Amino acid sequence: MAEALVVCSNKSSATGITIMEMKTGEQILHIPTCASPPHGLCCLRNHFLFASQIHRHGSVGGGAIFMWHLNKPQPPLRSYPLEAIGPLSCTKDGVYLSGGALSGNAYIWEVSSGKLLKIWRAHHRSLTCMLFSDDGSLFISGSEDGMICVWSMISLLDVEVSDSSSASVLHFSLEHNTPITSLSTTSSVSSSSILVSSSNDGTCKVSDLVLGRIIRTVVYPQAITEVLLHPAGQILVCGSLDGRIFINKLDFEDQPVELQGHNGAVTALTFSQSGLVSASEDCTICIWDVTTWTITQKFNHQKGAVTNLAVILRSSLLPVANNNRKVSNPFRVSSSLDKYPQHDKFSKETITLIPSSSYCSLIESFQSTDSCQQILNLQSQKEWTPAAMQMKVETCIKSRIWALKMTKHVMEMNRHLQTRLLDLMQSRFLRCTETDESHTTKRRKKFFLKSSCKDSGSPLQDEHQ
């Protein structure tokens, strides 16, 4: 399917977002009033663009988050968080959106409702980059102080935790000496998840995402500004401050391939059907053939240095009315993102109640859980209200959803361990079998020798007699 490039700069809000043809570089669409910092642009499900905007110092609000529907040409929907947001990231299923603030705070919103589910102090310095794991069970953040933190989503969104401003980190790393510039992860390498981080100290560190153990440290002659793992998990791409790009195999047995196509720092990397796409501060975009590692296309972005890059399907830009077939997009996106956490709004907003006819079916389907047992107790004691009952039902549903996700993650880990254990048992069994066969063969040879001697010796004995 045909693809298109989404290019963004942070030069000025007048520069906006440019969407261009992948093959020719011609402009398809221009979205004005957008200037996003590095890692401040993300594409959700190929249908929506989210971009963070950091206003000048002294302006009211400090920043905003813009959202565009790619199928509907219209002004952006604007949300104004409590503070300026820099990097953005979203889960692959488009359920959650995260943002990192200059203060070190991290935010997580539910995209469909716009609810601010969590805000907590993730770092002591500004967040520079963040991302979710492929399955959405882990959240990774990097900051200016060189720290990388890995958080469990089921812990972050635990509805039973009363203090939403605190969170317990799964594990963290202080291996880098300078600000974190980029993060990339994949779960396609030998059924295990790995995390690659880069820094201005000129190193890339490959670590186990779940355990937090450093697997390898790769040192480069220049500061690394961007890293990217191939979706198949076999190639690591590193962009440097002087414009060079280094291609490494993850086994690191061969010397890295060095690509030269930019005169400024590499600011963005991504893969497409056409190959590797790179962008730079020198206002150029290069498309590389992943077999020969030569430039097949090179475009100039004359509106300024490129800070963000994304690849989308060309068909997602077609207006719904012009499509030959009916487009069905089941993903709902809220028109705005909440400014305050949900628990701060219970006393100020009216709660939409579930119709009374649906309470029975909900309670029957979740009757085995503790939360619903509490609902039934409240109902029997006549100390419940419809609002309280709905809150309990919602709590029960969310808890079950996250429990199922975590169960799936644990089952995958167990399946991997079982496979390794079976392989080990099979290898040991084969060794034991080979040993037994060798002993059996030796015994058979001795038996045949003895029997042959007896057979040959009996006639001799008869003749002697």
XYZ file of N, CA and C in Angstrom, residues 285-436:
456
model
N 15.758 14.901 4.133
C 15.171 13.598 4.458
C 15.708 12.593 3.451
N 16.266 11.489 3.940
C 16.844 10.460 3.066
C 16.098 9.146 3.241
N 15.906 8.443 2.124
C 15.347 7.094 2.131
C 16.434 6.147 1.647
N 16.748 5.131 2.470
C 17.858 4.220 2.212
C 17.334 2.829 1.872
N 17.981 2.214 0.904
C 17.697 0.817 0.590
C 18.334 -0.063 1.668
N 17.543 -0.928 2.309
C 18.041 -1.706 3.442
C 18.920 -2.878 3.015
N 19.048 -3.118 1.707
C 19.925 -4.196 1.226
C 21.305 -3.670 0.882
N 21.346 -2.597 0.123
C 22.632 -2.025 -0.296
C 23.056 -0.841 0.563
N 22.129 -0.297 1.366
C 22.364 0.869 2.214
C 22.839 2.075 1.394
N 22.165 2.267 0.266
C 22.399 3.444 -0.569
C 21.139 4.300 -0.582
N 21.297 5.586 -0.864
C 20.174 6.524 -0.882
C 19.379 6.336 -2.163
N 18.094 6.079 -2.020
C 17.213 5.965 -3.183
C 16.420 7.247 -3.429
N 16.135 8.004 -2.379
C 15.428 9.284 -2.507
C 15.999 10.259 -1.486
N 16.017 11.537 -1.841
C 16.462 12.580 -0.923
C 15.634 13.830 -1.161
N 15.000 14.309 -0.097
C 14.112 15.476 -0.197
C 14.638 16.600 0.697
N 14.305 17.823 0.332
C 14.637 18.998 1.125
C 13.372 19.542 1.786
N 13.456 19.742 3.089
C 12.352 20.343 3.831
C 12.729 21.805 4.074
N 12.316 22.658 3.144
C 12.772 24.042 3.145
C 12.154 24.878 4.255
N 11.193 24.309 4.986
C 10.522 25.085 6.035
C 11.250 25.031 7.371
N 12.351 24.285 7.438
C 13.121 24.260 8.667
C 13.661 22.880 8.980
N 14.470 22.831 10.033
C 15.045 21.558 10.472
C 13.941 20.612 10.921
N 14.087 19.353 10.574
C 13.074 18.352 10.904
C 13.342 17.834 12.321
N 12.322 17.873 13.176
C 12.451 17.348 14.535
C 11.672 16.050 14.727
N 10.647 15.834 13.908
C 9.824 14.633 14.055
C 9.467 14.081 12.684
N 9.343 12.752 12.625
C 9.069 12.071 11.367
C 8.178 10.873 11.647
N 7.197 10.661 10.769
C 6.306 9.509 10.900
C 5.895 9.046 9.518
N 5.575 7.765 9.397
C 5.105 7.175 8.144
C 3.669 6.726 8.334
N 2.783 7.135 7.429
C 1.375 6.752 7.493
C 0.953 6.175 6.148
N -0.189 5.530 6.134
C -0.746 5.023 4.883
C -1.337 6.168 4.083
N -1.077 6.152 2.795
C -1.597 7.211 1.911
C -3.113 7.228 1.912
N -3.746 6.062 2.059
C -5.207 5.990 2.026
C -5.862 6.653 3.227
N -5.117 6.809 4.334
C -5.718 7.431 5.514
C -5.956 8.916 5.338
N -5.378 9.511 4.301
C -5.565 10.940 4.051
C -6.803 11.222 3.222
N -7.406 10.194 2.615
C -8.567 10.428 1.763
C -9.775 10.789 2.610
N -10.500 11.831 2.252
C -11.736 12.135 2.982
C -12.703 10.964 2.918
N -13.466 10.783 3.952
C -14.393 9.652 4.018
C -15.379 9.684 2.863
N -15.816 10.859 2.478
C -16.816 10.969 1.420
C -16.267 10.558 0.063
N -14.922 10.655 -0.135
C -14.335 10.344 -1.428
C -13.908 8.894 -1.562
N -13.952 8.138 -0.481
C -13.583 6.731 -0.569
C -14.655 5.935 -1.305
N -14.223 4.990 -2.117
C -15.174 4.155 -2.850
C -15.938 3.224 -1.929
N -15.268 2.779 -0.859
C -15.950 1.903 0.085
C -16.145 2.638 1.400
N -17.053 2.158 2.160
C -17.350 2.792 3.433
C -16.238 2.523 4.426
N -15.724 3.588 5.039
C -14.638 3.456 5.997
C -15.231 3.326 7.386
N -14.854 2.268 8.057
C -15.330 2.071 9.423
C -14.147 2.197 10.371
N -14.175 3.196 11.234
C -13.121 3.424 12.204
C -13.711 3.268 13.592
N -13.518 2.103 14.234
C -14.149 1.866 15.521
C -13.478 2.621 16.654
N -12.369 3.299 16.401
C -11.636 3.958 17.460
C -12.181 5.363 17.692
N -12.553 5.582 18.912
C -13.121 6.875 19.283
C -12.061 7.675 20.031
N -11.938 8.946 19.676
C -10.972 9.827 20.308
C -11.715 11.009 20.904
N -11.410 11.305 22.154
C -12.061 12.423 22.837
C -11.644 13.747 22.203
N -12.523 14.707 22.245
C -12.237 16.022 21.662
C -11.251 16.817 22.506
N -11.020 16.429 23.749
C -10.063 17.129 24.604
C -9.513 16.173 25.650
N -8.340 16.498 26.154
C -7.695 15.734 27.211
C -7.872 16.461 28.538
N -8.196 15.701 29.571
C -8.443 16.305 30.879
C -7.197 17.000 31.403
N -7.441 18.079 32.140
C -6.358 18.842 32.748
C -6.008 18.319 34.133
N -7.002 17.729 34.818
C -6.815 17.242 36.176
C -7.132 15.756 36.235
N -6.545 15.052 37.200
C -6.878 13.630 37.379
C -8.342 13.443 37.697
N -8.848 12.259 37.392
C -10.277 11.988 37.523
C -10.767 12.130 38.956
N -9.931 11.715 39.948
C -10.416 11.739 41.318
C -10.630 13.154 41.820
N -9.983 14.158 41.209
C -10.192 15.535 41.612
C -11.491 16.106 41.064
N -12.156 15.348 40.161
C -13.326 15.894 39.491
C -14.610 15.234 39.952
N -14.537 14.261 40.850
C -15.739 13.578 41.280
C -16.715 14.531 41.958
N -16.176 15.469 42.743
C -17.051 16.360 43.497
C -17.566 17.515 42.662
N -17.018 17.707 41.447
C -17.389 18.858 40.633
C -18.279 18.478 39.458
N -18.255 17.215 39.036
C -18.981 16.828 37.836
C -20.111 15.872 38.174
N -21.116 15.874 37.325
C -22.193 14.888 37.459
C -21.745 13.596 36.808
N -22.093 12.480 37.425
C -21.684 11.166 36.933
C -22.784 10.596 36.056
N -22.431 10.174 34.856
C -23.395 9.544 33.959
C -23.692 8.141 34.466
N -24.943 7.880 34.797
C -25.320 6.613 35.408
C -25.625 5.568 34.350
N -25.316 4.321 34.689
C -25.676 3.198 33.831
C -27.171 2.953 33.986
N -27.908 2.685 32.911
C -29.332 2.381 33.037
C -29.563 1.229 34.004
N -30.636 1.336 34.791
C -30.878 0.340 35.829
C -31.076 -1.052 35.265
N -31.560 -1.150 34.031
C -31.801 -2.464 33.435
C -30.517 -3.236 33.161
N -29.376 -2.521 33.054
C -28.104 -3.190 32.749
C -27.323 -3.558 33.996
N -27.783 -3.134 35.187
C -27.049 -3.465 36.409
C -27.027 -4.967 36.677
N -28.184 -5.621 36.463
C -28.285 -7.043 36.802
C -27.314 -7.886 35.975
N -27.280 -7.604 34.647
C -26.398 -8.387 33.784
C -24.936 -8.146 34.129
N -24.582 -6.889 34.472
C -23.207 -6.600 34.838
C -22.814 -7.316 36.122
N -23.715 -7.278 37.121
C -23.407 -7.899 38.404
C -23.321 -9.415 38.260
N -24.223 -10.007 37.443
C -24.192 -11.455 37.272
C -22.910 -11.912 36.590
N -22.430 -11.119 35.623
C -21.234 -11.521 34.886
C -19.972 -11.364 35.714
N -19.986 -10.498 36.734
C -18.805 -10.277 37.555
C -19.050 -10.638 39.021
N -20.016 -11.509 39.256
C -20.426 -11.799 40.619
C -19.333 -12.511 41.409
N -18.425 -13.176 40.740
C -17.409 -13.948 41.440
C -16.281 -13.081 41.995
N -16.208 -11.796 41.624
C -15.108 -10.951 42.067
C -15.431 -10.299 43.395
N -14.372 -9.884 44.116
C -14.543 -9.276 45.424
C -15.242 -7.932 45.340
N -14.914 -7.135 44.296
C -15.519 -5.815 44.184
C -17.031 -5.917 44.056
N -17.509 -6.870 43.226
C -18.948 -7.004 43.051
C -19.598 -7.579 44.302
N -18.852 -8.369 45.069
C -19.406 -8.851 46.330
C -19.638 -7.677 47.284
N -18.723 -6.689 47.237
C -18.914 -5.494 48.050
C -20.147 -4.718 47.599
N -20.382 -4.694 46.290
C -21.576 -4.012 45.785
C -22.827 -4.691 46.316
N -22.841 -6.025 46.261
C -24.009 -6.753 46.759
C -24.207 -6.527 48.257
N -23.103 -6.415 49.014
C -23.218 -6.147 50.437
C -23.820 -4.771 50.687
N -23.364 -3.781 49.903
C -23.913 -2.433 50.048
C -25.396 -2.414 49.719
N -25.761 -3.192 48.688
C -27.154 -3.224 48.293
C -28.020 -3.865 49.383
N -27.510 -4.930 50.011
C -28.289 -5.590 51.056
C -28.400 -4.735 52.312
N -27.381 -3.895 52.559
C -27.409 -3.041 53.735
C -28.111 -1.709 53.474
N -28.551 -1.517 52.239
C -29.249 -0.294 51.851
C -28.399 0.955 52.105
N -27.092 0.806 51.898
C -26.203 1.942 52.076
C -25.533 2.326 50.750
N -26.190 2.030 49.657
C -25.591 2.289 48.369
C -26.430 3.292 47.603
N -25.761 3.923 46.646
C -26.410 4.851 45.721
C -26.077 4.405 44.311
N -26.848 4.795 43.313
C -26.524 4.418 41.930
C -25.137 4.880 41.504
N -24.741 6.091 41.943
C -23.407 6.588 41.572
C -22.312 5.721 42.162
N -22.463 5.389 43.464
C -21.458 4.539 44.107
C -21.417 3.162 43.472
N -22.587 2.662 43.097
C -22.654 1.344 42.482
C -21.955 1.337 41.123
N -22.154 2.394 40.361
C -21.506 2.457 39.053
C -19.990 2.541 39.201
N -19.530 3.305 40.181
C -18.100 3.417 40.403
C -17.495 2.053 40.735
N -18.211 1.272 41.556
C -17.727 -0.057 41.897
C -17.683 -0.969 40.674
N -18.709 -0.878 39.819
C -18.745 -1.702 38.612
C -17.599 -1.331 37.678
N -17.357 -0.021 37.496
C -16.266 0.419 36.639
C -14.921 -0.046 37.196
N -14.775 0.036 38.522
C -13.549 -0.446 39.149
C -13.344 -1.927 38.875
N -14.424 -2.690 39.001
C -14.335 -4.126 38.764
C -13.934 -4.430 37.325
N -14.514 -3.723 36.378
C -14.224 -3.968 34.960
C -12.774 -3.628 34.638
N -12.306 -2.468 35.103
C -10.929 -2.057 34.826
C -9.935 -3.032 35.455
N -10.237 -3.454 36.673
C -9.341 -4.391 37.344
C -9.237 -5.703 36.574
N -10.373 -6.171 36.069
C -10.344 -7.433 35.322
C -9.589 -7.279 34.010
N -9.747 -6.160 33.332
C -9.050 -5.947 32.059
C -7.542 -5.976 32.266
N -7.079 -5.246 33.287
C -5.635 -5.207 33.518
C -5.115 -6.532 34.047
N -5.941 -7.235 34.817
C -5.525 -8.558 35.279
C -5.347 -9.517 34.101
N -6.247 -9.419 33.123
C -6.131 -10.272 31.938
C -4.874 -9.949 31.144
N -4.544 -8.653 31.019
C -3.349 -8.269 30.283
C -2.090 -8.781 30.986
N -2.040 -8.599 32.296
C -0.875 -9.076 33.029
C -0.786 -10.600 32.994
N -1.921 -11.274 33.062
C -1.926 -12.736 32.969
C -1.364 -13.200 31.634
N -1.751 -12.517 30.569
C -1.233 -12.855 29.249
C 0.275 -12.670 29.194
N 0.758 -11.568 29.792
C 2.201 -11.308 29.792
C 2.945 -12.391 30.565
N 2.425 -12.773 31.730
C 3.065 -13.804 32.544
C 3.021 -15.154 31.833
N 1.909 -15.456 31.160
C 1.796 -16.715 30.436
C 2.815 -16.793 29.310
N 3.055 -15.672 28.629
C 4.064 -15.667 27.573
C 5.458 -15.935 28.138
N 5.742 -15.330 29.299
C 7.034 -15.572 29.925
C 7.158 -17.037 30.350
N 6.081 -17.598 30.919
C 6.104 -19.003 31.330
C 6.276 -19.932 30.135
N 5.607 -19.587 29.024
C 5.733 -20.410 27.823
C 7.181 -20.419 27.313
N 7.810 -19.239 27.394
C 9.203 -19.162 26.967
C 10.100 -20.002 27.869
N 9.873 -19.926 29.192
C 10.680 -20.715 30.131
C 10.438 -22.213 29.942
N 9.178 -22.598 29.698
C 8.880 -24.003 29.489
C 9.571 -24.534 28.240
N 9.607 -23.710 27.186
C 10.275 -24.133 25.953
C 11.756 -24.377 26.194
N 12.382 -23.467 26.927
C 13.805 -23.648 27.220
C 14.041 -24.879 28.081
N 13.155 -25.095 29.066
C 13.295 -26.253 29.931
C 13.143 -27.551 29.156
N 12.166 -27.594 28.244
C 11.976 -28.794 27.427
C 13.173 -29.049 26.525
N 13.739 -27.972 25.967
C 14.931 -28.149 25.132
C 16.086 -28.718 25.948
N 16.246 -28.191 27.182
C 17.310 -28.687 28.036
C 17.098 -30.156 28.400
N 15.858 -30.516 28.744
C 15.557 -31.906 29.086
C 15.770 -32.829 27.893
N 15.395 -32.341 26.705
C 15.566 -33.159 25.507
C 17.042 -33.406 25.213
N 17.863 -32.349 25.373
C 19.298 -32.523 25.122
C 19.913 -33.501 26.116
N 19.495 -33.390 27.390
C 20.022 -34.329 28.388
C 19.555 -35.757 28.116
N 18.315 -35.902 27.687
C 17.790 -37.232 27.373
C 18.553 -37.858 26.211
N 18.862 -37.026 25.200
C 19.609 -37.545 24.057
C 21.002 -37.989 24.473
N 21.636 -37.215 25.376
C 22.954 -37.621 25.840
C 22.876 -38.949 26.593
N 21.875 -39.075 27.486
C 21.717 -40.326 28.247
C 21.441 -41.499 27.321
N 20.624 -41.263 26.294
C 20.298 -42.330 25.346
C 21.536 -42.786 24.598
N 22.359 -41.796 24.154
C 23.582 -42.148 23.440
C 24.536 -42.929 24.345
N 24.607 -42.543 25.633
C 25.480 -43.252 26.574
C 25.003 -44.692 26.793
N 23.672 -44.840 26.973
C 23.110 -46.181 27.175
C 23.335 -47.072 25.959
